[in-house]
Coordinates of C-alpha atoms and ligand atoms in Angstrom, one line a residue:
Chain A
M1 CA 65.9 118.2 88.5
N2 CA 65.9 114.6 87.4
D3 CA 65.6 111.5 89.6
I4 CA 68.5 109.8 91.2
V5 CA 69.9 107.4 88.7
I6 CA 72.9 106.0 91.0
E7 CA 72.4 105.7 94.7
I8 CA 75.4 104.4 96.8
K9 CA 75.2 103.8 100.5
N10 CA 78.1 103.0 102.9
L11 CA 79.8 101.1 100.3
F12 CA 83.1 99.3 100.9
V13 CA 85.3 97.3 98.5
N14 CA 88.4 95.4 99.5
F15 CA 90.8 93.2 97.6
A16 CA 91.9 90.5 100.1
R17 CA 93.1 92.8 103.0
Y18 CA 93.6 95.9 100.9
S19 CA 90.7 98.3 101.1
A20 CA 90.2 100.1 97.8
L21 CA 87.0 102.0 98.5
E22 CA 85.8 103.1 102.0
N23 CA 82.4 104.2 103.0
L24 CA 81.4 105.8 99.9
N25 CA 78.0 107.7 100.0
L26 CA 76.7 109.2 96.9
S27 CA 73.6 110.1 94.9
I28 CA 73.9 110.9 91.2
P29 CA 70.9 112.8 89.6
G30 CA 69.9 111.5 86.1
G31 CA 71.3 113.7 83.3
S32 CA 74.5 114.8 85.2
F33 CA 77.9 114.7 83.9
V34 CA 80.2 113.5 86.7
S35 CA 84.0 113.6 86.4
V36 CA 86.0 111.3 88.5
V37 CA 89.5 112.5 89.4
G38 CA 92.1 111.3 91.8
P39 CA 95.7 109.9 91.7
N40 CA 96.8 106.7 90.4
G41 CA 95.5 103.7 92.5
A42 CA 92.8 105.9 94.1
G43 CA 90.1 103.4 93.3
K44 CA 88.5 105.2 90.4
T45 CA 88.5 102.1 88.0
T46 CA 87.4 100.0 91.0
F47 CA 84.5 102.5 91.5
L48 CA 83.4 102.2 87.8
K49 CA 83.5 98.3 88.0
V50 CA 81.2 98.5 91.1
I51 CA 78.8 100.5 88.9
L52 CA 79.2 98.1 86.0
G53 CA 78.4 95.1 88.3
L54 CA 81.9 93.6 87.7
L55 CA 82.8 93.9 91.5
K56 CA 80.3 93.2 94.3
P57 CA 80.7 95.5 97.2
N58 CA 81.9 93.9 100.4
Q59 CA 79.6 96.1 102.4
G60 CA 76.9 98.7 101.6
S61 CA 74.6 99.0 98.6
I62 CA 74.3 100.3 95.1
T63 CA 71.1 101.0 93.3
I64 CA 71.2 102.0 89.7
L65 CA 67.9 103.1 87.9
G66 CA 66.2 101.8 90.9
K67 CA 67.6 98.3 90.4
Q68 CA 70.2 96.2 91.9
T69 CA 73.3 95.8 89.6
D70 CA 72.6 92.2 88.6
E71 CA 69.1 93.0 87.6
L72 CA 70.1 95.6 85.1
S73 CA 70.1 94.9 81.3
P74 CA 73.4 95.2 79.5
F75 CA 71.8 97.9 77.5
D76 CA 71.3 100.2 80.6
L77 CA 75.0 100.8 80.7
G78 CA 77.7 101.9 78.2
Y79 CA 81.3 101.3 79.0
V80 CA 84.5 102.6 77.6
P81 CA 87.3 100.6 79.4
Q82 CA 90.5 102.1 80.2
V83 CA 92.9 101.7 77.4
K84 CA 94.7 98.5 77.9
T85 CA 96.8 96.0 76.2
L86 CA 94.3 94.4 74.0
D87 CA 94.8 90.6 73.1
R88 CA 96.5 91.4 69.7
S89 CA 96.4 87.8 68.6
F90 CA 92.5 87.8 68.5
P91 CA 91.3 88.1 64.8
A92 CA 88.7 90.8 64.8
M93 CA 87.6 93.9 63.0
P94 CA 86.3 97.2 64.6
I95 CA 82.7 96.6 63.0
E96 CA 82.6 93.4 65.0
L97 CA 83.7 95.0 68.2
V98 CA 81.1 97.8 67.9
S99 CA 78.4 95.3 66.9
T100 CA 78.9 93.8 70.4
G101 CA 77.5 97.0 71.7
L102 CA 74.3 96.6 69.7
K103 CA 73.9 92.7 70.3
A104 CA 75.7 92.1 73.6
K105 CA 77.2 89.0 72.0
W106 CA 80.1 88.4 69.6
P107 CA 78.9 88.5 65.9
G108 CA 79.2 85.5 63.6
K109 CA 78.8 86.5 59.9
M110 CA 77.5 90.0 60.0
K111 CA 74.3 90.9 58.1
Q112 CA 74.1 93.9 55.9
K113 CA 71.4 95.4 58.1
D114 CA 73.5 95.1 61.2
K115 CA 76.6 96.7 59.5
K116 CA 74.6 99.9 58.7
P117 CA 74.1 101.3 62.2
V118 CA 77.7 100.3 63.1
M119 CA 79.1 102.1 60.2
E120 CA 77.0 105.3 61.1
I121 CA 78.5 105.4 64.6
L122 CA 81.9 104.7 63.5
E123 CA 81.6 107.6 61.1
K124 CA 80.3 109.7 63.9
V125 CA 83.4 109.0 66.0
G126 CA 85.8 109.6 63.2
A127 CA 86.6 106.0 62.8
G128 CA 84.7 105.2 59.5
N129 CA 87.9 104.5 57.5
L130 CA 88.9 101.9 60.2
A131 CA 85.8 99.7 60.0
K132 CA 87.4 96.6 58.4
R133 CA 90.9 96.9 59.4
P134 CA 92.3 94.3 61.6
L135 CA 91.7 95.4 65.2
N136 CA 95.1 94.5 66.1
K137 CA 96.6 97.0 63.8
L138 CA 94.8 100.0 65.3
S139 CA 96.8 102.6 67.3
G140 CA 95.8 103.3 70.9
G141 CA 93.8 106.4 70.0
E142 CA 92.0 104.7 67.1
L143 CA 91.1 101.8 69.4
Q144 CA 89.8 104.4 71.9
R145 CA 87.3 105.7 69.3
V146 CA 86.2 102.3 68.3
Y147 CA 85.3 101.5 72.0
L148 CA 83.5 104.8 72.4
A149 CA 81.4 103.9 69.2
R150 CA 80.7 100.5 70.8
A151 CA 79.4 102.2 74.0
L152 CA 77.3 104.8 72.2
I153 CA 75.6 102.4 69.7
R154 CA 73.5 100.9 72.4
K155 CA 72.2 104.4 73.5
P156 CA 72.6 103.8 77.1
K157 CA 71.0 105.8 79.9
I158 CA 74.2 105.9 81.7
L159 CA 77.6 106.0 80.1
V160 CA 80.6 105.0 81.9
L161 CA 84.0 106.1 80.7
D162 CA 87.5 105.3 82.1
E163 CA 89.9 107.9 80.7
P164 CA 88.3 108.1 77.2
A165 CA 90.6 110.6 75.8
T166 CA 93.8 108.9 76.8
G167 CA 96.0 108.5 73.7
I168 CA 93.9 110.7 71.5
D169 CA 95.6 113.8 69.8
W170 CA 94.5 117.3 70.8
I171 CA 92.1 117.9 68.0
G172 CA 90.8 114.5 68.4
E173 CA 90.3 115.0 72.1
N174 CA 88.0 118.0 71.4
D175 CA 86.1 115.8 69.0
I176 CA 85.6 113.1 71.5
H177 CA 84.4 115.6 74.3
K178 CA 82.0 117.2 71.8
I179 CA 80.7 113.8 71.0
I180 CA 80.2 113.0 74.6
D181 CA 78.4 116.3 75.3
D182 CA 76.2 115.9 72.4
Y183 CA 75.2 112.4 73.3
K184 CA 74.3 113.7 76.9
S185 CA 72.1 116.4 75.6
E186 CA 70.3 114.4 73.0
F187 CA 69.5 111.4 75.2
N188 CA 69.6 113.3 78.6
A189 CA 72.0 110.5 79.6
T190 CA 74.1 110.4 82.8
I191 CA 77.9 110.6 82.1
I192 CA 80.4 109.1 84.6
M193 CA 83.8 109.8 83.3
V194 CA 87.2 109.1 84.9
T195 CA 89.9 111.5 83.8
H196 CA 93.3 112.7 84.6
D197 CA 92.6 115.9 82.6
W198 CA 91.5 118.5 85.0
E199 CA 90.7 120.9 82.4
A200 CA 88.3 118.6 80.6
A201 CA 86.7 117.7 84.0
Y202 CA 86.3 121.5 84.7
H203 CA 84.9 122.4 81.3
H204 CA 82.6 119.4 80.4
A205 CA 81.3 118.0 83.8
D206 CA 78.6 119.7 85.9
H207 CA 79.8 117.6 89.0
V208 CA 83.4 116.6 90.0
L209 CA 83.9 113.6 92.3
M210 CA 87.3 113.6 93.9
L211 CA 88.2 110.2 94.9
N212 CA 91.1 108.8 96.8
R213 CA 89.9 105.5 98.7
H214 CA 87.2 108.0 100.1
I215 CA 85.1 110.5 98.6
L216 CA 86.8 113.8 99.4
C217 CA 84.7 116.2 97.4
F218 CA 81.5 115.9 95.3
D219 CA 80.4 119.3 93.9
T220 CA 80.1 121.5 91.0
P221 CA 83.6 122.0 89.3
D222 CA 83.9 125.5 90.8
K223 CA 83.4 124.3 94.2
A224 CA 85.4 121.0 93.8
F225 CA 88.5 122.5 92.1
T226 CA 89.5 124.3 95.2
E227 CA 93.0 124.1 96.9
Q228 CA 91.6 122.4 99.9
C229 CA 89.9 119.5 97.9
L230 CA 92.9 119.0 95.6
R231 CA 95.2 118.9 98.5
Q232 CA 93.1 116.4 100.4
T233 CA 92.7 114.2 97.2
F234 CA 96.3 114.3 95.7
G235 CA 98.3 115.2 98.9
H236 CA 100.0 118.0 97.2
V237 CA 98.5 120.3 94.5
G238 CA 101.4 120.8 91.9
H239 CA 101.7 123.1 89.1
R240 CA 98.6 121.8 87.2
H241 CA 96.5 123.5 89.7
E242 CA 97.6 126.7 88.3
M243 CA 96.4 125.8 84.9
I244 CA 92.8 125.3 86.1
F245 CA 92.8 128.8 87.7
V246 CA 94.2 130.4 84.5
G247 CA 91.4 128.6 82.7
R248 CA 88.8 129.9 85.1
H249 CA 89.8 133.6 84.6
H250 CA 89.2 133.2 80.8
D251 CA 85.5 131.9 81.4
Chain B
M1 CA 90.4 50.6 47.5
I2 CA 86.6 50.4 47.2
E3 CA 86.4 47.1 49.0
A4 CA 88.5 48.5 51.7
F5 CA 86.0 51.2 52.4
M6 CA 83.2 48.9 52.4
Q7 CA 84.9 47.1 55.3
S8 CA 83.0 48.2 58.2
F9 CA 86.0 48.9 60.4
M10 CA 87.3 51.4 57.7
L11 CA 83.7 53.0 57.6
R12 CA 83.7 53.3 61.3
A13 CA 87.1 54.8 61.3
M14 CA 86.3 57.3 58.6
L15 CA 83.1 58.4 60.1
A16 CA 84.8 58.7 63.6
G17 CA 87.7 60.6 61.9
I18 CA 85.4 63.2 60.3
L19 CA 83.5 63.7 63.6
V20 CA 86.6 63.8 65.8
G21 CA 88.3 66.1 63.3
F22 CA 85.2 68.5 63.3
M23 CA 84.9 68.7 67.0
S24 CA 88.6 69.1 68.0
S25 CA 89.2 71.7 65.3
Y26 CA 86.1 73.6 66.5
F27 CA 87.2 73.5 70.1
G28 CA 90.7 74.1 69.0
V29 CA 89.9 77.8 68.0
F30 CA 89.2 78.5 71.6
I31 CA 92.2 76.7 72.8
V32 CA 94.4 78.6 70.5
Q33 CA 93.0 82.0 71.3
R34 CA 92.8 81.3 75.0
R35 CA 96.5 79.9 74.9
M36 CA 95.2 76.7 76.5
S37 CA 97.1 74.2 74.5
F38 CA 98.7 72.9 77.6
M39 CA 95.2 72.1 78.8
G40 CA 94.8 69.8 75.9
S41 CA 98.0 67.9 76.9
G42 CA 96.9 67.9 80.5
L43 CA 93.5 66.4 79.6
S44 CA 94.9 63.8 77.3
H45 CA 97.2 62.5 80.0
A46 CA 94.2 62.6 82.4
A47 CA 92.4 60.5 79.8
F48 CA 95.4 57.9 80.0
G49 CA 94.8 57.6 83.7
G50 CA 91.2 57.0 83.0
V51 CA 91.8 54.4 80.2
A52 CA 94.4 52.6 82.5
L53 CA 91.8 52.3 85.1
G54 CA 89.3 50.9 82.7
I55 CA 91.9 48.4 81.5
L56 CA 92.6 47.4 85.0
L57 CA 88.9 46.8 85.9
S58 CA 88.5 45.0 82.6
T59 CA 85.6 47.2 81.5
E60 CA 85.4 49.5 78.4
P61 CA 88.0 52.1 79.0
L62 CA 85.9 55.0 77.6
W63 CA 83.2 54.8 80.3
I64 CA 85.9 55.2 83.0
A65 CA 87.9 57.7 81.0
I66 CA 85.2 60.1 80.2
P67 CA 84.2 60.8 84.0
F68 CA 87.9 60.6 85.1
T69 CA 88.9 63.3 82.5
I70 CA 85.9 65.5 83.2
I71 CA 86.8 65.4 87.0
A72 CA 90.4 66.4 86.1
S73 CA 89.2 69.3 83.9
I74 CA 87.0 70.6 86.8
G75 CA 89.9 70.1 89.1
I76 CA 92.3 72.1 86.9
T77 CA 89.7 75.1 86.6
L78 CA 88.9 74.9 90.5
L79 CA 92.6 74.7 91.4
K80 CA 93.3 77.8 89.2
D81 CA 90.2 79.8 90.3
K82 CA 90.7 79.1 94.1
T83 CA 94.5 79.4 94.6
K84 CA 97.0 81.9 93.3
L85 CA 98.5 79.3 90.9
G86 CA 98.6 79.7 87.3
S87 CA 96.6 77.4 85.1
D88 CA 99.9 76.0 83.6
T89 CA 100.9 75.0 87.2
S90 CA 97.6 73.3 88.1
I91 CA 97.5 71.6 84.8
G92 CA 101.1 70.3 85.4
I93 CA 100.2 68.9 88.8
L94 CA 97.0 67.0 87.6
F95 CA 98.9 65.9 84.5
A96 CA 101.6 64.3 86.8
I97 CA 98.9 62.6 89.2
S98 CA 96.9 61.1 86.2
V99 CA 100.0 59.7 84.4
A100 CA 101.3 58.3 87.8
L101 CA 98.0 56.8 88.6
G102 CA 97.8 55.4 84.9
I103 CA 101.2 53.7 85.3
I104 CA 100.3 52.2 88.6
F105 CA 97.0 50.9 87.2
L106 CA 98.7 49.4 84.3
S107 CA 101.4 47.7 86.5
L108 CA 98.7 46.3 88.7
K109 CA 97.2 44.5 85.6
R110 CA 99.8 41.8 85.6
S111 CA 98.9 40.5 82.0
Y112 CA 100.2 42.3 79.1
T113 CA 97.8 44.6 77.5
A114 CA 98.1 45.5 73.8
D115 CA 95.2 47.8 74.3
A116 CA 97.3 50.4 76.2
F117 CA 99.4 50.7 73.1
A118 CA 96.6 51.4 70.9
Y119 CA 95.5 54.2 73.3
L120 CA 98.9 55.7 73.4
F121 CA 99.4 55.9 69.5
G122 CA 95.9 55.5 68.3
S123 CA 94.6 52.9 66.0
I124 CA 91.6 52.9 63.4
L125 CA 91.2 49.2 64.1
S126 CA 90.3 49.9 67.8
V127 CA 87.1 52.1 66.9
Q128 CA 84.0 50.1 68.0
T129 CA 80.4 50.9 67.2
S130 CA 79.8 51.9 70.8
D131 CA 82.8 54.6 70.3
L132 CA 81.0 55.8 67.2
I133 CA 77.7 56.2 69.1
V134 CA 79.2 58.2 71.9
T135 CA 81.2 60.3 69.2
M136 CA 78.0 61.0 67.3
I137 CA 76.1 62.2 70.4
L138 CA 79.0 64.4 71.2
A139 CA 79.1 65.8 67.8
L140 CA 75.5 66.6 68.0
L141 CA 76.1 68.5 71.2
T142 CA 79.0 70.3 69.6
V143 CA 76.8 71.4 66.8
L144 CA 74.2 72.7 69.3
T145 CA 76.9 74.8 71.2
F146 CA 77.5 76.5 67.8
F147 CA 74.2 78.2 68.2
F148 CA 74.0 78.6 72.0
Y149 CA 77.6 79.1 73.1
W150 CA 79.8 80.1 70.3
S151 CA 79.1 83.8 70.3
R152 CA 79.4 83.9 74.2
W153 CA 82.6 81.9 74.2
A154 CA 84.0 84.1 71.4
Y155 CA 83.2 87.2 73.4
S156 CA 84.8 86.0 76.5
T157 CA 87.7 84.8 74.5
F158 CA 88.1 88.4 73.1
D159 CA 87.7 90.0 76.6
R160 CA 86.4 88.4 79.7
E161 CA 85.7 91.6 81.4
L162 CA 83.7 93.2 78.5
A163 CA 81.7 90.0 78.1
S164 CA 80.9 90.1 81.8
T165 CA 79.6 93.6 81.6
D166 CA 77.2 92.3 79.1
R167 CA 75.9 89.8 81.7
I168 CA 77.7 86.7 80.3
H169 CA 78.3 84.2 82.9
V170 CA 81.9 83.6 81.9
T171 CA 82.9 81.3 84.7
I172 CA 79.9 78.9 84.1
D173 CA 80.6 79.0 80.3
D174 CA 84.4 78.2 81.0
Y175 CA 83.1 74.9 82.8
V176 CA 80.9 74.0 79.9
L177 CA 83.8 74.5 77.4
N178 CA 86.2 72.5 79.5
I179 CA 83.9 69.5 80.1
L180 CA 83.0 69.2 76.4
L181 CA 86.7 69.6 75.6
A182 CA 87.6 66.8 78.1
I183 CA 85.0 64.3 76.4
T184 CA 86.1 65.4 73.0
I185 CA 89.7 64.5 73.9
V186 CA 88.7 61.1 75.4
V187 CA 86.8 60.1 72.3
S188 CA 89.7 61.4 70.1
V189 CA 92.3 59.3 71.9
K190 CA 91.3 56.0 70.1
L191 CA 91.9 57.3 66.6
V192 CA 94.7 59.6 67.5
G193 CA 96.5 58.5 70.5
I194 CA 97.1 60.1 73.8
I195 CA 100.5 61.5 72.8
L196 CA 99.3 63.4 69.7
V197 CA 95.7 64.6 70.9
A198 CA 96.9 68.0 72.1
A199 CA 98.6 68.8 68.6
F200 CA 95.5 67.4 66.9
L201 CA 93.4 70.2 68.7
V202 CA 95.7 72.9 68.0
I203 CA 97.1 72.5 64.5
P204 CA 94.0 73.2 62.4
A205 CA 93.1 76.2 64.4
A206 CA 96.6 77.6 64.1
S207 CA 96.5 77.4 60.4
A208 CA 93.1 78.9 60.4
R209 CA 94.4 81.8 62.5
L210 CA 97.1 82.5 59.8
I211 CA 94.4 82.9 57.1
A212 CA 91.3 84.3 58.8
G213 CA 90.5 87.8 59.5
T214 CA 87.5 87.3 61.8
F215 CA 87.1 84.8 64.6
F216 CA 84.0 83.5 62.7
S217 CA 86.0 82.7 59.6
M218 CA 88.7 81.3 61.7
T219 CA 86.1 78.9 63.3
I220 CA 84.9 77.8 59.9
I221 CA 88.1 77.4 58.2
S222 CA 89.5 75.5 61.1
I223 CA 86.6 73.0 61.0
C224 CA 87.2 72.5 57.2
L225 CA 90.9 71.9 57.7
G226 CA 90.2 69.5 60.6
V227 CA 87.8 67.3 58.6
I228 CA 89.8 67.5 55.4
S229 CA 93.0 66.3 57.0
S230 CA 91.3 63.5 59.0
I231 CA 90.0 62.2 55.6
I232 CA 93.2 62.5 53.7
G233 CA 95.1 61.1 56.7
L234 CA 92.9 58.1 57.1
I235 CA 93.0 57.2 53.4
T236 CA 96.9 57.6 53.4
S237 CA 97.4 55.6 56.6
Y238 CA 95.2 52.9 55.1
I239 CA 97.0 52.7 51.7
F240 CA 100.5 52.7 53.2
D241 CA 99.8 51.0 56.4
L242 CA 100.8 53.8 58.7
P243 CA 99.4 54.6 62.2
S244 CA 96.3 56.7 61.7
G245 CA 97.0 59.4 64.4
A246 CA 100.5 60.3 63.2
T247 CA 99.4 60.3 59.6
I248 CA 96.5 62.7 60.2
I249 CA 98.9 65.0 62.2
L250 CA 101.4 65.1 59.4
V251 CA 98.7 66.0 57.0
Q252 CA 97.5 68.9 59.4
A253 CA 101.2 69.9 59.7
L254 CA 101.6 70.1 55.9
I255 CA 98.4 72.3 55.6
F256 CA 99.9 74.4 58.5
F257 CA 103.0 75.2 56.4
I258 CA 101.0 75.9 53.3
A259 CA 99.0 78.4 55.4
I260 CA 102.2 80.1 56.6
A261 CA 103.3 80.3 53.1
Y262 CA 99.9 81.6 52.0
S263 CA 99.8 84.2 54.8
K264 CA 103.4 85.5 53.9
V265 CA 102.4 86.0 50.2
S266 CA 99.2 87.6 51.0
I267 CA 101.0 90.2 53.2
K268 CA 103.5 90.9 50.5
E269 CA 100.7 91.4 48.0
S270 CA 98.8 93.8 50.3
I271 CA 102.0 95.9 50.5
Ligands
ATP1 N1 91.8 92.8 91.1 C1 92.5 93.4 92.0 N2 93.2 92.8 93.1 C2 93.9 93.5 94.1 N3 94.1 94.7 94.0 C3 93.4 95.5 93.1 C4 92.7 94.9 92.0 N4 92.2 95.9 91.2 C5 92.7 97.0 91.7 N5 93.4 96.7 92.9 C6 94.1 97.7 93.7 O1 93.1 98.7 94.1 C7 93.5 100.0 94.1 C8 92.8 100.9 93.2 O2 93.0 100.5 91.8 P1 92.2 101.1 90.6 O3 92.5 100.4 89.3 O4 90.8 101.3 90.9 O5 92.9 102.7 90.6 P2 92.7 103.9 89.6 O6 92.3 105.0 90.5 O7 91.8 103.4 88.5 O8 94.2 104.1 89.2 P3 94.8 104.6 87.6 O9 94.6 106.1 87.6 O10 96.1 104.1 87.7 O11 93.9 104.1 86.5 C9 95.0 100.0 93.6 O12 95.9 100.0 94.7 C10 95.1 98.6 93.0 O13 96.4 98.0 93.2
MG2 MG1 92.1 103.2 86.4

């Protein structure tokens, strides 16, 4: 298969005295689709931030595309952050936010030739009609699409998504996953997606990473979604576990 | 009128007013969007401490006030970054220390100083050629930041984390912004006065925010409003013999209320 694009060795991250990630060891081959699942506070976002170079590990090493995180170009990685309370007072339009994906800086007066690719990608994620609305008037799901467009426009080798389908309606959710799948096959990109949606993880990913401070399982969906892995990761399994197995019988 | 403008003090004041109006309304957009207006108050009161020390030492207060205020701005940023205190608390503490020092310095200078009043309330008569030179250099630097820093500052104002993922050194950029802000405040003080400088930084940017749809247009509109209100304010203050700083602020405030009315009307129209 492809070369390893993300290599993590004995990685620890602490916040003051709280240890968020402990002794992670992981190799992710290029072109894979990894779903990261785990309970709230498991360290999933922290894990992504280490990949993005926003957090330095307290111990251990991480190599991405053969480089240290601070040697990477901004264009190597695309990032869709976890839906958060946007600064609603900042005057901006979706085309501007998406253009930061292309330029890695905030745009001044946008030129026509820069607007064209931005409009195309916004159309693609189903947000073409939003391009010039005030950013602070968008709904959570609309905002999520704009952030996805921002990440895709730079055509990154590695796409990092933190719960990208949160707040998106059911039809829209399928659209979003299709866009991600298409992007992956078109560019042979590596996808790292945090999700609470086990079904999406099961159907779209080729690897599932179960995380709860430690890596508890890292395997194909069939081998990762076992009662044992789920119990180790979540403490208990709950009724959603049944749904996965129902889904599995359909396949 | 015409002769008045030929008088060199008025020319100096007008030029200083335009430059100071430009710089403070430009930095003002970051202050407003980063909710740092208290930083403006803190730094202007730090400037008071510096000015008082300058008066005590019988030197040109500007030369003492600039480093004094820069140190205060670095102090505020460090205190915020290195402790669990919020920036409002660290500003409040440095604010109090600077004013206390200023009062002590002035009281040590036994002879009465009219100078101190000029700094508190601002005076066009006090603008010297040396002030004007410092202001011009700073204005030039400010123009340069428009090309090298604006888009980075804008990005990290929008979202620090997103800007960091794009390899922007947000912390270093913050220091650059705060240091330039400190110098801008000191050079504005002579014209506007310590008490009003913070408002002077905020009002044009706030008006621009009401009208603008993008951060870029907000910046441009703010600069235009800042410069225009300085010009109108200085002329009015000359004609009616009013204090310059207070008059400029009132002109800015008038524009602010017009901007509110305008934004309400345009919302109604769009419905
Ligand atoms: N900057 C920080 N300072 C201190 N503690 C932090 C910080 N960021 C995260 N933590 C802690 O680290 C743990 C992991 O947080 P993280 O955001 O990675 O969880 P998560 O798996 O993404 O959770 P969720 O599903 O709710 O998004 C949490 O207990 C959190 O309180
Ligand atoms: Mg999270």
